[in-house]
PDB file of C-alpha atoms in Angstrom:
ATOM      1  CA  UNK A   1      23.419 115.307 128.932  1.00  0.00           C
ATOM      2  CA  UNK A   2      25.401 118.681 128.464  1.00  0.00           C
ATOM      3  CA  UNK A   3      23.279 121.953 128.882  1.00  0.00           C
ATOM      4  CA  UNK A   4      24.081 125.359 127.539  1.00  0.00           C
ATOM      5  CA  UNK A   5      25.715 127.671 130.441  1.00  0.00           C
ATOM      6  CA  UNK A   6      26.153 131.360 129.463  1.00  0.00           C
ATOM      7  CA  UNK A   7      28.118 132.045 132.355  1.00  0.00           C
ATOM      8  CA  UNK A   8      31.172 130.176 130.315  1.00  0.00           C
ATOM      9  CA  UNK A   9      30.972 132.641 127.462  1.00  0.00           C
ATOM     10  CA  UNK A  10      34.282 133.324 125.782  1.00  0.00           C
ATOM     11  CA  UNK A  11      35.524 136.374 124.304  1.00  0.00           C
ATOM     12  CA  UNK A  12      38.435 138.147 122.563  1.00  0.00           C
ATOM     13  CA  UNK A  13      40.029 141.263 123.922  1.00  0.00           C
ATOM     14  CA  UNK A  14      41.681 142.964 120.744  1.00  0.00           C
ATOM     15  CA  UNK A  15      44.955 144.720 121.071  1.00  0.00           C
ATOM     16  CA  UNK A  16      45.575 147.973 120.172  1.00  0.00           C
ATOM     17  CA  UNK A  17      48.154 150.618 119.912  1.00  0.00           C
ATOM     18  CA  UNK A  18      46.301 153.089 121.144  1.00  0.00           C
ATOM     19  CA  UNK A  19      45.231 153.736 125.007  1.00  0.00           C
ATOM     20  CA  UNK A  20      41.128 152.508 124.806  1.00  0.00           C
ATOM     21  CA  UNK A  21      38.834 153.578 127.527  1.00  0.00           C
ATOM     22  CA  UNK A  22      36.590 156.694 128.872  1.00  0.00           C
ATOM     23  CA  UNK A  23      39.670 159.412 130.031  1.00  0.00           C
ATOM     24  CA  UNK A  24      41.714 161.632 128.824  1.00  0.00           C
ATOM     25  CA  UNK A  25      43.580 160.860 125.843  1.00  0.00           C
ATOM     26  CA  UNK A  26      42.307 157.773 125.278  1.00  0.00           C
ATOM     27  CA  UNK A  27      39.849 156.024 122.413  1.00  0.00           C
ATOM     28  CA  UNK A  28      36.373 154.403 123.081  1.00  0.00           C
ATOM     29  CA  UNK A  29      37.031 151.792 120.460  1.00  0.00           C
ATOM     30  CA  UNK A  30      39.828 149.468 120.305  1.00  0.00           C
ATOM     31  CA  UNK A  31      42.502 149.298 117.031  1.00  0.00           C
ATOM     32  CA  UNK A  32      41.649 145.223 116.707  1.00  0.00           C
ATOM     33  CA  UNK A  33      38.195 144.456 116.418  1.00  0.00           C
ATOM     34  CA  UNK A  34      36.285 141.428 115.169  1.00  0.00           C
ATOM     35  CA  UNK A  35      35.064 137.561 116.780  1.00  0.00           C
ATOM     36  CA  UNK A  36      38.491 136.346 116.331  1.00  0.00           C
ATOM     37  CA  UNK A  37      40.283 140.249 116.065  1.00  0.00           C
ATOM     38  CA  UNK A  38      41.482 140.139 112.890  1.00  0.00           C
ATOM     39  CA  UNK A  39      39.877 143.036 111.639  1.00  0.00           C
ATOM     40  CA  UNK A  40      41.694 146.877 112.292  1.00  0.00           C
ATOM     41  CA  UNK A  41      39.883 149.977 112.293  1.00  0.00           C
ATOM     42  CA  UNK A  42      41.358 153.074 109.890  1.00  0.00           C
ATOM     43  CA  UNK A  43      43.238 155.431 111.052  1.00  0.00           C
ATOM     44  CA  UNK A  44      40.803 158.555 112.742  1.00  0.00           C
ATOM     45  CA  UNK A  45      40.521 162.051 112.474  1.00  0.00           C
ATOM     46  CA  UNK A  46      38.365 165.072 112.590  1.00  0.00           C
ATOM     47  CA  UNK A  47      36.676 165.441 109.584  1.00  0.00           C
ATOM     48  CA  UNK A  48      37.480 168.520 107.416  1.00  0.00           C
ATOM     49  CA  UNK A  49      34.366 169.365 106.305  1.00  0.00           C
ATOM     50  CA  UNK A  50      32.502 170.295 109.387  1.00  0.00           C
ATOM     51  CA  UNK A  51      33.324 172.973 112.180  1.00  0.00           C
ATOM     52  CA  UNK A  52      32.377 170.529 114.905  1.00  0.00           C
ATOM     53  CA  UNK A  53      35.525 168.269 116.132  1.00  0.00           C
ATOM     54  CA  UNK A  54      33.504 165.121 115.845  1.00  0.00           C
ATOM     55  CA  UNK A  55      37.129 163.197 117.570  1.00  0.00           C
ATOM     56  CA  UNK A  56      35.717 164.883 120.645  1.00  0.00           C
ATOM     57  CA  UNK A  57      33.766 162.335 123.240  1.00  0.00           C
ATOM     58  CA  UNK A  58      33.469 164.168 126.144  1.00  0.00           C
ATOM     59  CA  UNK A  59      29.711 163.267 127.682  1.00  0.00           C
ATOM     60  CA  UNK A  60      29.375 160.854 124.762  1.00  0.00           C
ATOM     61  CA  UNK A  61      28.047 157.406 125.784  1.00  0.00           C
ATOM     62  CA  UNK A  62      30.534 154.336 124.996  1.00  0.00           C
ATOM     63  CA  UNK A  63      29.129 151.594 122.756  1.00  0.00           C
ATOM     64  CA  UNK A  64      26.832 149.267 125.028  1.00  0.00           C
ATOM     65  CA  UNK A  65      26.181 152.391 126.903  1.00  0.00           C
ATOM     66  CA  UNK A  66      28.936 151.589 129.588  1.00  0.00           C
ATOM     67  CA  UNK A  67      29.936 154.974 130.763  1.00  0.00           C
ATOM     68  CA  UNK A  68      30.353 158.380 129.198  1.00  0.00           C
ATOM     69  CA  UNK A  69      34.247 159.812 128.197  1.00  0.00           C
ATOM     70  CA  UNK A  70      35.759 162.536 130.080  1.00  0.00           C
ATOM     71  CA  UNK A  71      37.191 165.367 129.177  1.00  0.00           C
ATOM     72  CA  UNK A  72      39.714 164.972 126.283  1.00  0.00           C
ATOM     73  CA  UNK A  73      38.117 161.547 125.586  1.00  0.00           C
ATOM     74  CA  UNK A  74      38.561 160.648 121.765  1.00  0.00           C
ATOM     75  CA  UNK A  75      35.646 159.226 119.818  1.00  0.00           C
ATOM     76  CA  UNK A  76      37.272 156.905 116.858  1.00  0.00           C
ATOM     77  CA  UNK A  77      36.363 158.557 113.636  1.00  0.00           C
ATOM     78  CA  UNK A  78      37.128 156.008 110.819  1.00  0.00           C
ATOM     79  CA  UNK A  79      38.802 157.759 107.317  1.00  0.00           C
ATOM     80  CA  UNK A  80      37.583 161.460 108.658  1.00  0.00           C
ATOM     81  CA  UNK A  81      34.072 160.647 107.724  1.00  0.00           C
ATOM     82  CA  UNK A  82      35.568 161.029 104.169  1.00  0.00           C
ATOM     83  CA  UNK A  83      36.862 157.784 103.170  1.00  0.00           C
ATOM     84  CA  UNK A  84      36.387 153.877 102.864  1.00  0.00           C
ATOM     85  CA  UNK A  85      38.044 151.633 105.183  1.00  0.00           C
ATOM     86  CA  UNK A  86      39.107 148.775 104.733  1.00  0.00           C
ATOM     87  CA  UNK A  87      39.568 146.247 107.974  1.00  0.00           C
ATOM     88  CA  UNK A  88      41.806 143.995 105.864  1.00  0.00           C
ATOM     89  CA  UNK A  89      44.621 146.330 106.505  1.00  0.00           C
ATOM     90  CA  UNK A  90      43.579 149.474 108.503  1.00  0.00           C
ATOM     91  CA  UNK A  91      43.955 151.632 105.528  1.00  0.00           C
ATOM     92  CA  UNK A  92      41.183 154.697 104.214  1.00  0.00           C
ATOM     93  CA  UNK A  93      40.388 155.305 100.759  1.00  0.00           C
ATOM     94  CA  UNK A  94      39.812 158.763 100.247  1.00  0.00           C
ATOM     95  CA  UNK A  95      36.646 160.097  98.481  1.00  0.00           C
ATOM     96  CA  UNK A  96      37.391 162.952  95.766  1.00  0.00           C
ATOM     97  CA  UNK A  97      39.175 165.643  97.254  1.00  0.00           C
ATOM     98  CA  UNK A  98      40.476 164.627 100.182  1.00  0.00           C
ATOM     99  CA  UNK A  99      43.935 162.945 101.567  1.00  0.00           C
ATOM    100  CA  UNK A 100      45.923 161.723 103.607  1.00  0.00           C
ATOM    101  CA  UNK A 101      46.166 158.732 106.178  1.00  0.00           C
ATOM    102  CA  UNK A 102      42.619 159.728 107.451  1.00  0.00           C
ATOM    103  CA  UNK A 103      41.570 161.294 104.931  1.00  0.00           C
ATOM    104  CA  UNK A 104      41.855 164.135 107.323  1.00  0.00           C
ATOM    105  CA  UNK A 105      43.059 166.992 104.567  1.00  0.00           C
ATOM    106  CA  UNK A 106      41.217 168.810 101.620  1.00  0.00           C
ATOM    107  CA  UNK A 107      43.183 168.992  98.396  1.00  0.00           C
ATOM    108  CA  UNK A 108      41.942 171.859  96.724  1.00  0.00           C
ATOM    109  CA  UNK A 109      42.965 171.177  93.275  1.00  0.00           C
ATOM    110  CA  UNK A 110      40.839 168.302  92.808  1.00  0.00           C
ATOM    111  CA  UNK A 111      37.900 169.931  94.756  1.00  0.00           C
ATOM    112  CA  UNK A 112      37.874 172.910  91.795  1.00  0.00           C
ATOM    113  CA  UNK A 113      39.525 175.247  94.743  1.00  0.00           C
TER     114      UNK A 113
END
């Protein structure tokens, strides 16, 4: 008889392009995410329409609360805060009156500017 041992757990670690981890420079989340890591995360940015830079994760706790970034640590914003992304292919679609890979710009013409 076989029992259950959950020290023989088995996981993926996703790649990524970017550096992932709690210093300087580098992302708390990974590009590649998913059980099997087939899923990508949007591209990030600091979203337009706030004056807070929400890409900044310095004293912000890492998912699963395993440490806090350092200065210059990024925190992964998906689309700006101002899009849809879609983990199929890593790509944001922008809500009304915004652009660009992360939806990171305002386009004034369609915002009545």
């Amino acid at each position: 008889k076989h029992t259950w041992d959950s020290y023989t757990g088995h996981a993926c670690v996703c790649d990524s392009s970017w550096a992932v981890g709690l210093g300087a420079g580098q992302r708390q989340l990974a590009e590649y995410y998913g059980p099997d890591c087939s899923m990508r995360r949007c591209p990030s940015g600091d979203d337009p329409g706030t004056t807070a830079n929400e890409e900044n994760c310095f004293n912000v706790s890492a998912k699963g609360n395993h440490g806090m970034g350092s200065h210059g640590n990024l925190c992964h914003v998906e689309c700006s805060n101002r899009g849809s992304c879609n983990p199929a292919d890593g790509s944001c679609k922008c809500f009304a009156g915004y652009l660009g890979s992360a939806c990171e710009l305002t386009n004034s013409l369609s915002a009545g500017g």
